[in-house]
Amino acid sequence: MMTNITYRSNAGSTARRLLETSALTLVFSAGLLAAGMGAARADSIDNGYGSSHPINIIYPQMGEGRSAGISGNGKVVVGQIVTNDLAAPHAFTWGINDEWTFLDGLPIVSFVSTVSYTTALAVNYDGSVIVGTSSEGGGRQHAVRWTNGTPEELTGVTDAVNTVATGLSRTGSVIVGYSEFDSSPSTSQGIRWEGTDMRTLAGLNGSEMSKAFGVSGDGSVIVGEAQDGNNPGNRYAVRWTDQGTEVHDLGSLLSGNGVWSTASAVSSNGSVIVGSFGQDSGTTHVRWTAQGTADIDNRGSEAYSVANAVSGDGSVIVGQLRQGAADRAFRWANGQMQTVEDWLEDNGVELGGSDFTTTATGVSEDGKVIVGDAENGHMFIARAITSGDTDTPGTTSGIIDVQQYNTTLVAKPSAQVGLGYANTVLQGAHGEPMRDLLGLGQRSVAFTSDIGYDDSRVSNGGVGIGDVTFGYGLAEGVTARFAGGGLYTKQDIETGGDFHQAAFYMSPEATIALGSSNVYATIGGYYSTGRMNIHRGYMNGAAMDFSHGETDVDTYGAKIRFDWLNAATIAGTKLTPYASLTYAHSHMDGYTEEGGSFPSAFDSVNDHSTVARIGVDFIHDVTDTVRLTARAEADYRFEKTTAGTSGQIVGLSAFEFDGEDVKQLWLRGAIGTEFDVAGGTASLGINVTTEGDDPNVWLRSGWNVKF
């Protein structure tokens, strides 16, 4: 899907600022308490790379993943991922023209298994074509081409037990791979596909055994390995030209029995080929060929080093090297090989001396973006922004754990925040219509505030709500009210960072007596508009980094409620049962973050909630002027999930995640007192809820005078 990204300027209109100022002024004291309750919980974040966090957001996209490569434009990552939500390992794509998506396997045609295993191995320049394999129950492999997510089988050599597609050209029109046969020792034959044409690739000196691993951008040069017909025990790195009809031995730095070599990747124009060579002793080295052969491993790797990918012009090579007892991702450029960690630190990234990569599997065409695998089983994306680089303005160098970074995208606040406060106003500050019934021509003024603490699955902090309500008795049994007020919240985001929101709201309602049965119906509305300021935290190497964004949030809602006033009296306590239905809709504008190494642009989002409530209000007269109040309520939200999150990491991949599961059923209780004073009625009560749309605990206070 194509994302719709809107940039929101930090400078608001004068009217908007006045609106926010009014809201803040109205709830100044509530805001102070909310800010205090929202103090950062420093112990909730472990600043180690790949750290875990106290929240538990489970998405299929956040399992153990292995990267296989990155598109030439640096915006689409492909590979394989394993999660508890999937019956089998699945190929995935994550990129600019696609959401984070699992790639379907081929239709299952046997009764061996009903489970499809898929693996993505390579992607073309813009991410529109991906190649890899699909198998039934982990058995026989079939070569697959996915075009815009749709799988198509690439037919291999007759009698082959496995066929694998390993590489493709810039446009995706030329694909290479190999078929394997059931023999001992195992045999294989390289393949070139173009359109409906399938062509096998010959080995050296009359041999038919070969494997193809990569192809140049224009499809003219294919690289891989082939058996030598004059020395069947050895395999050598080769390149094929002239549409795969000509095979050329790339040579080796070693000689003698047991020597082997393989070519794994080739530059866009076919002039630079990379791979590895070695002997049966197990010592291997990276090889770079460009009109000759050279060992580019200048670090003296103790066991081996393997080149996996090369940039478009051949100037940057990435892969895996052995450093001490551990494997590390490497980057080679300008005759110098260094670990990805060293490369990042040279570009100003603070890693705290920690090493965490294991291999680099892909590099963008310009050599600036590298993907690979980390020690914790997750994927990483690393990039270095040099001075004068204009491709990704507003970003700096860094490295992210893809799964951990994705968690921060999901955990940042969304339109769901507006829904919660709409319900708190409609059923909190304005949730006791029976306490403000007016006769014909009678008037009232009420001042109400809700100050509380909200601890959701993804954030925690304080909230303050305050308003002024004017009431008027339109007729006997008909009371109209109009409230205007503001709200303020400041909360910590569990994955790092915080957000605060200031908003103004209006809430009109009318209560109507239904005949003479003491049953009343209340119809109300709600509209809120405000500004949200978000600091999203994420791990950049071993340090916490932050990106900042601002956006508008608009919310409207409506409620209908029925109260049976004083339906029963038990031991002097009057019971008023009630039922209500509340609907709220919230819209958050899209915005682009600033600052940090990996800012993101978020699409606008709409969310809604429909909540049914049933409960009983209790009131007990202590004296003529003092009364005790209580409430017991059960609430049910009809929606099962929140709205999803989508957008794009600036300069990198797009993302789209499904909404989070919500708590559909929760309970609410309240206890308080009201007393007559200064010609009016003052009230004070504490509300508590289990997990749901309402804050965990809040204090409601008010003063109402009738005249």
XYZ file of C-alpha atoms in Angstrom, residues 179-696:
518
model
C 17.961 -27.170 -8.596
C 19.201 -29.994 -6.361
C 18.903 -33.710 -7.107
C 18.516 -36.789 -4.941
C 21.965 -38.275 -5.308
C 25.010 -39.154 -3.231
C 27.048 -37.094 -3.194
C 24.487 -34.351 -3.740
C 24.396 -32.647 -7.114
C 22.909 -29.411 -8.360
C 22.469 -27.353 -11.505
C 22.340 -23.568 -11.810
C 19.317 -21.926 -13.461
C 18.527 -18.620 -15.159
C 14.878 -17.574 -15.538
C 13.649 -14.754 -17.765
C 9.924 -14.504 -18.419
C 8.764 -18.020 -19.290
C 12.257 -19.095 -20.362
C 14.238 -21.399 -18.038
C 17.879 -22.061 -18.899
C 20.399 -24.269 -17.089
C 23.914 -23.013 -16.370
C 26.854 -25.227 -17.283
C 29.773 -26.084 -15.034
C 33.469 -25.965 -15.931
C 35.186 -28.219 -18.452
C 32.154 -30.291 -19.369
C 30.614 -30.582 -15.911
C 26.904 -29.842 -15.499
C 27.066 -29.243 -11.749
C 26.655 -25.619 -10.690
C 24.830 -23.155 -8.433
C 23.916 -19.524 -9.141
C 23.744 -17.045 -6.239
C 23.643 -13.558 -7.730
C 23.096 -11.530 -10.892
C 24.087 -8.041 -11.988
C 21.604 -5.186 -12.177
C 21.136 -5.516 -15.931
C 21.017 -9.328 -15.817
C 24.107 -9.747 -18.023
C 26.429 -11.316 -15.430
C 25.531 -14.260 -13.179
C 27.817 -15.464 -10.376
C 28.008 -18.594 -8.295
C 30.032 -21.784 -8.195
C 30.612 -24.739 -10.505
C 32.279 -28.137 -10.510
C 35.409 -28.591 -12.596
C 35.034 -31.512 -14.995
C 38.813 -32.028 -14.922
C 38.856 -32.136 -11.137
C 35.392 -33.257 -9.950
C 36.313 -33.014 -6.284
C 36.653 -29.237 -6.401
C 34.187 -26.389 -6.873
C 35.156 -22.934 -8.010
C 33.705 -19.453 -8.179
C 32.458 -18.634 -11.668
C 30.605 -16.025 -13.667
C 28.269 -16.652 -16.548
C 27.801 -14.184 -19.415
C 25.894 -14.050 -22.706
C 22.575 -14.957 -21.041
C 24.226 -17.786 -19.124
C 25.760 -19.570 -22.129
C 29.399 -18.686 -21.327
C 31.052 -19.771 -18.050
C 34.322 -18.302 -16.728
C 36.519 -19.493 -13.859
C 37.238 -16.542 -11.556
C 40.489 -18.025 -10.280
C 41.752 -18.330 -6.742
C 44.486 -17.047 -4.445
C 45.160 -20.633 -3.387
C 46.136 -23.765 -5.270
C 46.256 -27.469 -4.623
C 43.814 -30.186 -3.630
C 40.881 -29.310 -1.433
C 40.765 -25.738 -2.658
C 37.298 -24.329 -3.101
C 35.765 -20.944 -3.863
C 32.323 -19.449 -4.382
C 30.920 -16.133 -5.643
C 27.955 -14.805 -3.692
C 27.184 -11.370 -5.147
C 27.976 -9.024 -8.008
C 27.830 -5.261 -8.474
C 25.171 -3.618 -10.623
C 27.372 -3.364 -13.718
C 28.893 -6.820 -13.216
C 32.483 -5.576 -12.809
C 32.933 -6.436 -9.115
C 32.246 -9.919 -7.752
C 32.570 -10.950 -4.111
C 32.598 -14.241 -2.304
C 34.990 -16.492 -0.415
C 37.647 -19.141 -0.902
C 39.459 -21.615 1.263
C 40.775 -25.103 1.810
C 39.541 -28.235 3.522
C 41.390 -27.083 6.631
C 38.474 -24.730 7.188
C 40.404 -21.468 6.858
C 38.505 -19.165 4.537
C 38.871 -15.567 3.500
C 36.831 -12.938 1.749
C 37.599 -12.473 -1.914
C 37.082 -9.407 -4.049
C 37.487 -9.624 -7.816
C 37.675 -6.693 -10.177
C 39.798 -7.539 -13.209
C 41.798 -9.703 -10.853
C 41.635 -11.438 -7.506
C 42.489 -9.976 -4.104
C 42.117 -10.917 -0.450
C 40.336 -7.995 1.219
C 40.589 -9.420 4.735
C 43.197 -7.177 6.311
C 42.217 -8.061 9.885
C 43.648 -11.581 9.956
C 40.343 -13.271 10.836
C 41.063 -16.314 12.938
C 38.628 -18.751 11.342
C 36.835 -17.307 8.374
C 35.249 -14.299 6.764
C 32.575 -14.397 4.095
C 31.341 -11.679 1.746
C 27.553 -11.688 1.352
C 26.676 -8.561 -0.615
C 28.165 -5.650 -2.554
C 27.006 -2.116 -3.318
C 25.966 -0.956 -6.766
C 29.382 0.281 -7.848
C 31.327 -2.372 -5.953
C 32.971 0.069 -3.544
C 31.307 -1.371 -0.398
C 31.281 -5.049 0.564
C 29.524 -6.510 3.602
C 29.452 -9.916 5.226
C 30.634 -11.888 8.231
C 34.032 -12.253 9.893
C 35.344 -14.168 12.875
C 36.647 -11.884 15.617
C 38.017 -13.815 18.562
C 35.416 -16.440 19.411
C 32.503 -14.461 17.970
C 31.141 -13.703 14.522
C 30.695 -10.043 13.576
C 29.161 -8.191 10.665
C 31.772 -6.365 8.605
C 31.901 -3.516 6.095
C 34.745 -3.110 3.611
C 35.427 0.145 1.766
C 38.479 2.006 0.465
C 40.714 -0.989 1.137
C 39.735 -1.166 4.809
C 37.692 -3.874 6.519
C 36.043 -3.064 9.848
C 33.171 -4.357 11.914
C 29.842 -2.605 11.521
C 30.218 -1.476 15.134
C 33.568 0.201 14.389
C 32.117 1.803 11.252
C 29.256 3.283 13.257
C 31.484 4.564 16.046
C 33.687 6.246 13.447
C 30.517 8.073 12.388
C 29.673 9.279 15.878
C 27.324 6.539 17.119
C 27.647 5.777 20.853
C 27.720 2.013 21.292
C 29.273 1.904 24.751
C 31.939 -0.522 23.589
C 29.360 -3.266 23.013
C 29.377 -5.662 20.066
C 26.135 -7.268 19.018
C 26.022 -7.950 15.264
C 26.775 -11.404 13.849
C 26.497 -10.983 10.085
C 25.622 -8.429 7.422
C 23.404 -9.913 4.741
C 22.596 -6.927 2.509
C 23.688 -3.433 1.551
C 21.884 -0.700 -0.360
C 23.022 0.255 -3.837
C 24.703 3.424 -2.526
C 26.423 1.520 0.316
C 24.945 3.689 3.091
C 22.432 1.223 4.585
C 23.333 -2.238 5.886
C 21.009 -4.960 7.176
C 21.880 -8.129 9.010
C 21.401 -10.254 12.089
C 22.237 -9.573 15.739
C 23.239 -11.882 18.572
C 19.761 -11.727 20.136
C 18.149 -13.308 17.070
C 16.717 -10.006 15.803
C 17.446 -8.049 12.643
C 19.362 -4.790 12.575
C 19.430 -1.828 10.229
C 22.504 0.407 10.300
C 23.297 3.540 8.367
C 25.909 6.290 8.397
C 25.065 9.843 7.401
C 28.125 11.778 6.273
C 28.502 15.555 6.106
C 26.803 17.007 3.066
C 24.492 14.007 2.686
C 21.129 15.316 1.460
C 19.387 11.974 0.832
C 17.994 11.687 4.351
C 17.699 15.218 5.798
C 17.024 15.444 9.512
C 18.618 12.079 10.332
C 21.957 10.995 11.763
C 23.993 7.812 11.879
C 22.796 4.886 13.948
C 21.702 1.275 14.288
C 18.356 -0.112 15.402
C 17.100 -3.498 16.464
C 14.156 -3.769 14.076
C 11.884 -5.643 16.470
C 12.589 -3.303 19.388
C 12.153 -0.239 17.196
C 8.840 -1.564 15.882
C 7.617 -1.910 19.460
C 8.185 1.815 20.000
C 6.160 2.604 16.873
C 3.202 0.663 18.240
C 3.549 1.992 21.803
C 3.539 5.698 20.905
C 0.191 7.423 21.655
C -2.537 7.462 19.043
C -6.147 8.561 18.641
C -7.025 6.056 21.387
C -5.980 8.703 23.939
C -8.797 10.996 22.795
C -11.365 8.220 23.123
C -10.468 7.550 26.735
C -10.864 11.162 27.771
C -14.160 11.518 25.923
C -15.537 8.658 28.007
C -14.057 10.105 31.206
C -15.799 13.431 30.618
C -19.138 11.978 29.523
C -19.289 9.393 32.303
C -17.054 11.038 34.906
C -17.372 14.792 35.257
C -20.789 14.545 33.586
C -21.811 11.128 34.793
C -24.323 12.139 37.496
C -27.254 13.868 35.768
C -29.615 13.048 38.636
C -27.639 15.377 40.923
C -28.526 18.425 38.797
C -32.240 18.251 37.970
C -33.863 21.689 37.626
C -37.447 22.943 37.696
C -38.949 25.281 35.127
C -36.864 28.469 34.905
C -34.402 27.314 37.547
C -30.676 27.782 36.832
C -27.463 26.230 38.071
C -23.708 26.705 37.826
C -21.348 23.824 38.549
C -17.567 23.593 38.746
C -16.224 20.068 38.293
C -12.768 18.510 38.109
C -11.388 15.021 37.638
C -7.759 14.474 38.615
C -6.392 10.976 38.209
C -3.730 8.509 37.238
C -3.812 6.337 34.141
C -1.607 3.251 33.791
C -2.313 1.597 30.458
C -0.405 -1.162 28.724
C 1.834 1.296 26.883
C 2.002 4.471 29.025
C 1.407 5.816 32.489
C 0.915 9.233 34.052
C -1.490 11.818 35.356
C -4.548 13.449 33.840
C -6.470 16.563 34.864
C -9.928 17.581 33.621
C -11.859 20.666 34.664
C -14.954 22.513 33.415
C -17.787 24.899 34.159
C -21.390 23.806 33.511
C -24.433 26.017 33.121
C -27.850 24.415 33.618
C -31.355 25.679 32.871
C -34.796 24.209 33.483
C -36.469 24.445 30.087
C -39.727 22.912 31.347
C -40.968 20.734 34.136
C -38.954 17.531 33.858
C -36.565 18.968 31.232
C -33.084 20.187 32.188
C -30.532 21.493 29.671
C -26.838 21.836 30.474
C -23.800 23.135 28.639
C -20.215 22.552 29.818
C -16.940 23.978 28.602
C -13.552 22.991 29.921
C -10.100 21.660 29.291
C -7.952 18.651 29.895
C -4.249 18.057 30.300
C -2.230 14.857 30.500
C 1.450 14.007 30.733
C 2.454 10.375 30.523
C 5.590 8.279 30.192
C 5.759 5.832 27.296
C 6.835 2.409 28.548
C 9.293 1.848 25.683
C 10.942 5.223 26.286
C 9.974 8.877 26.057
C 6.780 10.665 27.008
C 3.888 12.685 25.636
C 1.603 15.438 26.817
C -1.701 16.739 25.499
C -3.644 19.934 26.151
C -7.186 20.231 24.816
C -10.393 22.263 25.073
C -13.787 20.568 25.053
C -17.512 21.348 24.983
C -20.226 19.031 26.263
C -23.967 19.846 25.904
C -26.669 17.570 27.282
C -30.348 17.427 28.144
C -32.202 15.328 30.731
C -35.881 14.545 30.134
C -38.365 12.893 32.497
C -40.192 10.007 30.848
C -43.764 10.338 32.113
C -44.366 10.078 35.849
C -42.382 6.875 36.448
C -39.280 8.625 37.827
C -37.294 7.401 34.807
C -35.122 9.969 33.057
C -33.332 9.934 29.723
C -30.164 11.969 29.205
C -28.797 12.732 25.756
C -25.372 14.353 25.561
C -22.616 15.279 23.169
C -18.876 15.977 23.302
C -16.326 17.738 21.133
C -12.651 18.210 21.913
C -9.739 19.723 20.005
C -6.177 19.914 21.189
C -2.485 19.480 20.596
C -0.313 16.471 21.432
C 3.445 16.662 21.855
C 5.281 13.322 21.619
C 8.874 12.369 22.477
C 9.352 8.780 21.262
C 12.323 6.915 22.684
C 14.140 3.988 21.058
C 17.496 2.264 21.292
C 20.203 3.545 18.937
C 22.977 1.072 19.585
C 23.565 1.104 23.346
C 22.055 4.568 23.939
C 18.483 5.793 24.206
C 17.609 8.163 21.358
C 14.543 10.367 20.967
C 12.538 11.781 18.072
C 9.967 14.510 18.587
C 6.655 15.291 16.886
C 3.542 17.408 17.376
C 0.062 16.824 16.030
C -3.605 17.778 16.447
C -6.177 15.449 17.996
C -9.918 16.052 17.481
C -12.572 13.956 19.187
C -16.358 13.938 19.185
C -18.789 11.733 21.035
C -22.385 11.196 22.125
C -24.185 9.360 24.895
C -27.658 8.235 25.805
C -28.394 7.302 29.374
C -31.413 6.120 31.357
C -31.725 6.585 35.142
C -34.486 5.214 37.372
C -34.290 7.751 40.158
C -34.655 6.311 43.680
C -36.044 3.060 42.345
C -35.624 1.404 45.743
C -34.645 2.247 49.323
C -32.738 -0.254 51.473
C -31.849 0.583 55.083
C -32.206 4.256 54.319
C -29.999 4.074 51.230
C -31.612 5.153 47.964
C -30.730 3.143 44.853
C -30.780 4.615 41.334
C -30.027 2.023 38.638
C -28.871 3.303 35.249
C -27.707 2.171 31.838
C -25.876 4.109 29.156
C -24.348 3.804 25.700
C -21.443 6.045 24.679
C -19.884 6.443 21.246
C -16.677 8.392 20.612
C -14.622 9.015 17.482
C -11.114 10.470 17.494
C -8.851 11.694 14.693
C -5.104 12.266 14.983
C -3.400 14.140 12.153
C -0.327 12.688 10.485
C 3.005 14.171 11.444
C 6.734 13.833 10.816
C 9.137 13.573 13.714
C 12.258 15.676 14.063
C 15.543 14.897 15.759
C 17.036 11.539 16.647
C 18.808 9.119 14.350
C 15.708 7.313 13.066
C 12.703 9.688 13.040
C 9.480 8.422 11.499
C 6.572 9.939 9.636
C 3.194 8.720 10.906
C 0.007 8.601 8.864
C -3.177 10.149 10.205
C -5.346 7.722 12.152
C -9.019 7.444 13.086
C -10.311 5.351 15.951
C -13.645 4.877 17.696
C -15.164 3.229 20.748
C -18.666 2.091 21.661
C -19.106 1.445 25.378
C -22.181 0.138 27.201
C -22.423 0.736 30.949
C -24.825 -0.581 33.558
C -24.693 0.295 37.214
C -26.309 1.535 40.401
C -25.839 4.856 42.233
C -26.267 4.821 46.013
C -26.989 7.795 48.270
C -27.447 7.757 52.025
C -28.442 10.737 54.145
C -26.142 11.134 57.144
C -27.641 14.459 58.250
C -29.840 17.038 56.621
C -26.762 18.539 54.959
C -24.340 15.602 54.533
C -24.797 12.571 52.306
C -22.676 9.540 51.433
C -22.524 8.439 47.792
C -21.335 5.270 46.047
C -21.413 3.640 42.656
C -20.984 0.115 41.228
C -20.730 -0.267 37.458
C -19.874 -2.845 34.776
C -18.637 -1.653 31.367
C -18.326 -3.357 28.010
C -16.568 -2.065 24.906
C -17.829 -3.557 21.656
C -14.622 -3.067 19.642
C -11.984 -5.769 20.034
C -8.940 -3.855 18.769
C -7.684 -0.325 18.416
C -6.840 1.282 15.082
C -3.527 0.295 13.507
C -0.330 2.294 13.101
C 1.285 3.094 9.750
C 3.881 5.389 8.273
C 7.511 5.371 7.208
C 10.899 5.498 8.897
C 12.409 8.601 7.295
C 14.749 7.489 4.525
C 14.047 3.790 5.122
C 11.143 1.368 5.181
C 7.421 1.872 5.497
C 5.521 0.152 8.300
C 1.954 -0.849 9.054
C 0.831 -2.698 12.176
C -2.571 -3.996 13.172
C -4.296 -2.493 16.180
C -3.800 -3.704 19.713
C -6.295 -5.932 21.517
C -8.320 -3.958 24.059
C -9.865 -4.900 27.375
C -13.539 -5.234 26.482
C -15.017 -5.796 29.956
C -14.078 -3.897 33.087
C -15.545 -2.776 36.414
C -15.756 0.618 38.039
C -16.501 1.618 41.593
C -16.797 4.928 43.443
C -17.327 6.211 46.940
C -17.658 9.771 48.168
C -19.627 12.397 49.973
C -21.593 15.537 49.238
C -22.559 18.317 51.617
C -24.443 21.578 51.479
C -22.241 24.633 51.928
C -22.191 28.321 50.958
C -25.581 28.139 49.300
C -24.632 25.206 47.114
C -23.639 21.542 47.203
C -20.005 20.408 47.283
C -18.989 16.866 46.364
C -15.858 14.753 46.610
C -15.388 11.160 45.556
C -12.785 8.658 44.449
C -13.263 6.401 41.413
C -11.359 3.208 40.659
C -11.496 0.899 37.665
C -9.957 -2.312 36.484
C -8.136 -2.187 33.148
C -10.228 -0.457 30.480
C -10.904 2.868 28.777
C -11.181 4.752 32.089
C -8.217 5.936 34.198
C -7.173 3.529 36.940
